[in-house]
Amino acid sequence: MYLLANGRLITRDSALPYLSDGGVVIDGSKIAAVGTTAKLKADYPQAEWIDARGGVIMPGLINAHTHIYSALARGLSINGFNPTNFYEVLDGQWWYIDRHLTLAGTRASADALYIDCIKQGVTTIFDHHASFAEIPGSLFQIAESAKRFGIRSCLCYEVSDRDGQEKCGQAIQENADFIGYCEKNPSDMLAAMFGGHALFTLSDQTFERMAAANNGRTGFHIHVSEGMNDVYDSLQNYGRRPVQRLQDHGILGPKTILGHCIHVNTAEMEIIRETGTMCVNNPESNMGNAVGCSPVLQLYKQGITVGLGTDAYTNDMLESLKAALAIQRHNACLPNVGWCEVTDMLFKNNPAMAEKYFGVPLGRLAPGAAADVIVMDYKPFTPFSDANIDGHMLFGMTGRQCQTTICNGRLLMKDRELMEVDEEAVNAGILEVSKKLWGELNHCTY
């Protein structure tokens, strides 16, 4: 049992939203009590004390769309790579990398991303994986890392026709196998979706195979209209817009996540809303790939649940939050829009999406909720309370200010030190794998 207190407590729970000097008691994987520091100390004298040191105690953050396979690309320069459009970005970098990513590379990528998550206060991720060099067993490799590092993870594999039918079949089977594993081993820490790449790399036949392999067991996680090539391909080859194609094949539904959704029109938004399908915005990735700005304000007006992801551009959800607000205002040419939408995405919608898969209360600090708690080393020099906490997060906090991370009641980091793994040793192992990968990509030695 832990008593984490002596901080500014932000609960995201309407029953008790803020305490200037408060904390939580953690018993097993759940929060047992929330209150003032003095009362919790009096009521739980036997609990192990964790001092927040005046920092901000808040729920762990959730990333609704990321890519573990890209973790080893940090700092990478690929010889001759100079993309001028989105397809060239995919083919010349990301597909090129995942075609060289073995199971060892997948494991190293997962280790790297999970360490970053812990150090930036992210306790839950939805990952969309690709490693076409070695597909079978890849989700299970990631799952082992998730268990080792203690991060709540919903995993899927990126089905695509781009590397031929054998690889496509292996990707479909990997999804099916992992879904079956999660069914046989139910957990509030590990869940499965059925992944698909963008529609321009998926034939109708492949969609039929995906739907049959899934057989209604879980939702789909798929890239939709991230670039205009998705729209052009669907219209030219199938006479349907992307969301219509998904509807034709039974892909949509209340447990399905559509990543990006930049180039969806009003009719497609109506389909998304009527099917209860969820969307995830990834602002920095969209800007970096020059594919456009997701119509988040319009999606909200339609009553669609929109979450916030990073597409692995960063692992800092507060960084992504800042970018989401700036691009929506820039795109609308209005400096007074987007605030409620982007904060809702991170602090309300991401927890709601995650609860569908993990079945426990997330994103709030309240008795009975999952014990996913972080402490931010943030000392405000202006008034601070639940009334303006989002302003402090948008303009003051960053993920790197996280000093303590607890997920599912497990202490993963305390005072910036990882508690259960030797970070230096893990990093050394990751570096060796990344050197090998980079050497293969550039035909040289690092």
XYZ file of C-alpha atoms in Angstrom, residues 168-409:
242
model
C -0.498 -9.889 -45.633
C -1.630 -13.313 -44.482
C 0.968 -13.390 -41.723
C -0.211 -9.976 -40.498
C -3.824 -11.118 -40.424
C -2.807 -14.250 -38.511
C -0.717 -12.244 -36.034
C -3.751 -10.124 -35.181
C -5.955 -13.198 -34.862
C -3.451 -15.038 -32.670
C -2.956 -12.104 -30.328
C -6.691 -11.460 -30.042
C -7.105 -15.120 -29.128
C -4.360 -14.843 -26.523
C -6.028 -11.832 -24.898
C -9.372 -13.633 -24.883
C -7.838 -16.588 -23.060
C -5.858 -14.362 -20.699
C -8.139 -11.429 -19.844
C -6.312 -8.518 -18.264
C -6.863 -4.868 -17.481
C -3.262 -4.266 -18.600
C -3.182 -5.888 -22.037
C -5.768 -5.746 -24.826
C -5.997 -6.395 -28.561
C -7.424 -4.690 -31.616
C -7.319 -5.726 -35.268
C -4.950 -3.460 -37.178
C -4.926 -2.276 -40.761
C -2.759 0.193 -42.627
C -4.322 2.841 -44.892
C -7.067 1.883 -47.316
C -4.911 2.502 -50.386
C -2.826 -0.533 -49.339
C -5.847 -2.755 -48.607
C -7.977 -4.517 -51.215
C -11.603 -5.447 -50.720
C -10.523 -9.082 -50.541
C -8.128 -8.276 -47.716
C -10.848 -6.416 -45.845
C -13.035 -9.506 -46.149
C -10.227 -11.678 -44.757
C -9.666 -9.250 -41.876
C -13.348 -9.177 -40.961
C -13.546 -12.967 -41.103
C -10.430 -13.448 -38.956
C -11.682 -10.956 -36.396
C -15.202 -12.392 -36.401
C -16.541 -9.521 -34.321
C -14.218 -10.203 -31.384
C -12.723 -6.721 -31.112
C -12.559 -3.353 -32.821
C -10.329 -2.322 -35.706
C -7.503 0.225 -35.549
C -6.813 1.654 -38.987
C -5.394 4.735 -40.734
C -8.098 6.624 -42.624
C -7.737 9.522 -45.071
C -4.397 10.584 -43.661
C -3.355 11.617 -47.157
C -5.363 12.369 -50.280
C -3.979 9.202 -51.883
C -6.414 7.299 -49.631
C -9.322 9.279 -51.066
C -8.168 9.087 -54.684
C -7.513 5.343 -54.506
C -10.912 4.561 -52.992
C -12.801 6.694 -55.498
C -10.864 5.597 -58.565
C -10.637 1.871 -57.808
C -13.770 1.207 -55.746
C -16.163 4.079 -56.488
C -16.504 4.757 -52.767
C -14.931 7.161 -50.309
C -12.709 5.587 -47.609
C -15.240 5.629 -44.768
C -17.878 4.191 -47.085
C -15.535 1.314 -47.943
C -15.020 0.633 -44.255
C -18.771 0.602 -43.719
C -19.220 -1.794 -46.649
C -16.904 -4.305 -44.955
C -18.241 -4.016 -41.406
C -15.090 -2.360 -40.076
C -16.810 0.517 -38.280
C -18.362 0.385 -34.817
C -18.104 1.675 -31.237
C -14.802 -0.134 -30.554
C -13.084 0.847 -33.810
C -10.477 3.619 -33.957
C -9.850 5.590 -37.149
C -6.474 7.303 -37.087
C -6.024 10.785 -38.577
C -9.301 11.317 -40.550
C -7.941 14.469 -42.183
C -9.737 14.282 -45.517
C -13.182 13.036 -44.486
C -16.223 14.892 -45.764
C -19.539 15.630 -44.075
C -21.207 12.461 -45.343
C -18.368 10.360 -43.959
C -18.574 12.155 -40.622
C -22.237 11.232 -40.421
C -21.384 7.571 -41.003
C -18.691 7.707 -38.310
C -21.169 9.269 -35.878
C -24.028 6.884 -36.645
C -21.799 3.828 -36.186
C -20.323 5.169 -32.931
C -16.820 4.874 -34.374
C -13.954 6.755 -32.675
C -11.307 8.970 -34.295
C -7.809 9.962 -33.144
C -6.048 13.190 -34.083
C -2.235 13.234 -34.380
C -1.399 16.904 -34.924
C 2.403 16.971 -35.021
C 2.651 13.976 -37.340
C 0.061 15.485 -39.665
C 2.014 18.730 -39.852
C 5.367 16.970 -40.200
C 4.101 14.862 -43.110
C 2.387 17.895 -44.670
C -0.880 15.988 -45.086
C -3.214 18.614 -43.624
C -5.181 19.472 -40.511
C -7.818 17.102 -39.138
C -11.277 18.752 -38.988
C -11.478 18.271 -35.225
C -13.938 21.136 -34.680
C -16.318 19.703 -37.281
C -15.966 16.166 -35.921
C -16.893 17.488 -32.485
C -19.944 19.279 -33.838
C -21.050 15.963 -35.313
C -20.869 14.369 -31.851
C -17.959 12.071 -32.749
C -15.559 10.894 -30.032
C -12.142 12.267 -30.955
C -9.039 11.223 -29.045
C -5.468 12.495 -29.071
C -2.477 10.509 -30.258
C 1.067 11.206 -31.342
C 1.628 8.791 -34.244
C 4.976 8.330 -32.387
C 6.129 11.791 -33.488
C 6.619 12.306 -29.755
C 5.792 10.380 -26.594
C 4.942 13.576 -24.721
C 1.162 13.934 -24.611
C 1.379 17.483 -23.277
C 3.510 18.441 -26.269
C 0.861 16.936 -28.537
C -1.843 18.836 -26.648
C -0.101 22.150 -27.306
C 0.282 21.364 -31.004
C -3.366 20.297 -31.294
C -4.585 23.654 -30.027
C -2.200 25.697 -32.161
C -3.000 23.941 -35.458
C -6.765 24.099 -34.924
C -6.593 27.841 -34.307
C -4.215 28.349 -37.217
C -6.440 26.339 -39.543
C -9.627 28.152 -38.454
C -7.902 31.573 -38.498
C -9.520 32.147 -35.108
C -7.586 32.578 -31.838
C -10.570 31.658 -29.661
C -11.408 28.097 -30.771
C -10.235 24.598 -29.922
C -9.438 24.916 -26.213
C -12.293 22.757 -24.949
C -11.997 20.292 -27.809
C -8.292 19.520 -27.436
C -8.364 19.278 -23.637
C -11.416 17.025 -23.857
C -9.520 14.826 -26.329
C -6.717 14.138 -23.884
C -8.428 14.260 -20.510
C -11.934 12.932 -21.245
C -12.050 11.092 -24.550
C -8.787 9.166 -24.299
C -9.835 7.683 -20.926
C -13.298 6.848 -22.312
C -11.725 5.067 -25.276
C -9.304 3.161 -23.062
C -12.031 2.069 -20.658
C -13.736 0.252 -23.543
C -10.709 -1.996 -23.828
C -9.397 -2.325 -20.300
C -12.670 -2.310 -18.361
C -11.401 -0.229 -15.429
C -11.956 3.458 -14.588
C -9.076 5.442 -16.114
C -8.072 9.069 -16.345
C -9.277 10.101 -12.899
C -8.180 9.792 -9.305
C -11.081 8.455 -7.269
C -11.696 5.474 -4.982
C -12.021 2.347 -7.121
C -10.285 3.821 -10.159
C -7.159 2.250 -11.605
C -4.056 3.371 -9.743
C -2.441 5.151 -12.691
C -0.905 8.193 -11.025
C 1.892 10.591 -11.929
C 3.608 13.479 -10.182
C 4.768 16.499 -12.179
C 7.640 18.616 -10.888
C 5.768 21.832 -11.589
C 5.957 24.824 -9.278
C 3.513 27.478 -10.537
C 4.330 31.171 -10.221
C 0.723 32.193 -10.957
C -2.557 31.126 -9.243
C -3.229 27.413 -9.716
C -6.352 25.288 -9.191
C -8.752 23.004 -11.050
C -10.243 26.162 -12.600
C -7.117 26.843 -14.672
C -5.160 23.598 -14.645
C -5.547 23.131 -18.414
C -3.976 26.528 -18.979
C -1.007 25.514 -16.874
C -0.678 22.276 -18.839
C -0.921 24.016 -22.199
C 1.513 26.807 -21.404
C 3.629 25.547 -18.513
C 3.981 21.783 -18.226
C 5.881 19.291 -20.350
C 6.064 15.528 -20.099
C 9.710 15.663 -19.016
C 8.597 17.281 -15.759
C 7.193 13.933 -14.649
C 9.100 12.808 -11.567
C 7.051 9.806 -10.377
C 5.007 7.293 -12.377
C 2.702 4.601 -11.013
C 0.675 2.326 -13.280
C -1.839 -0.212 -12.005
C -0.453 0.342 -8.513
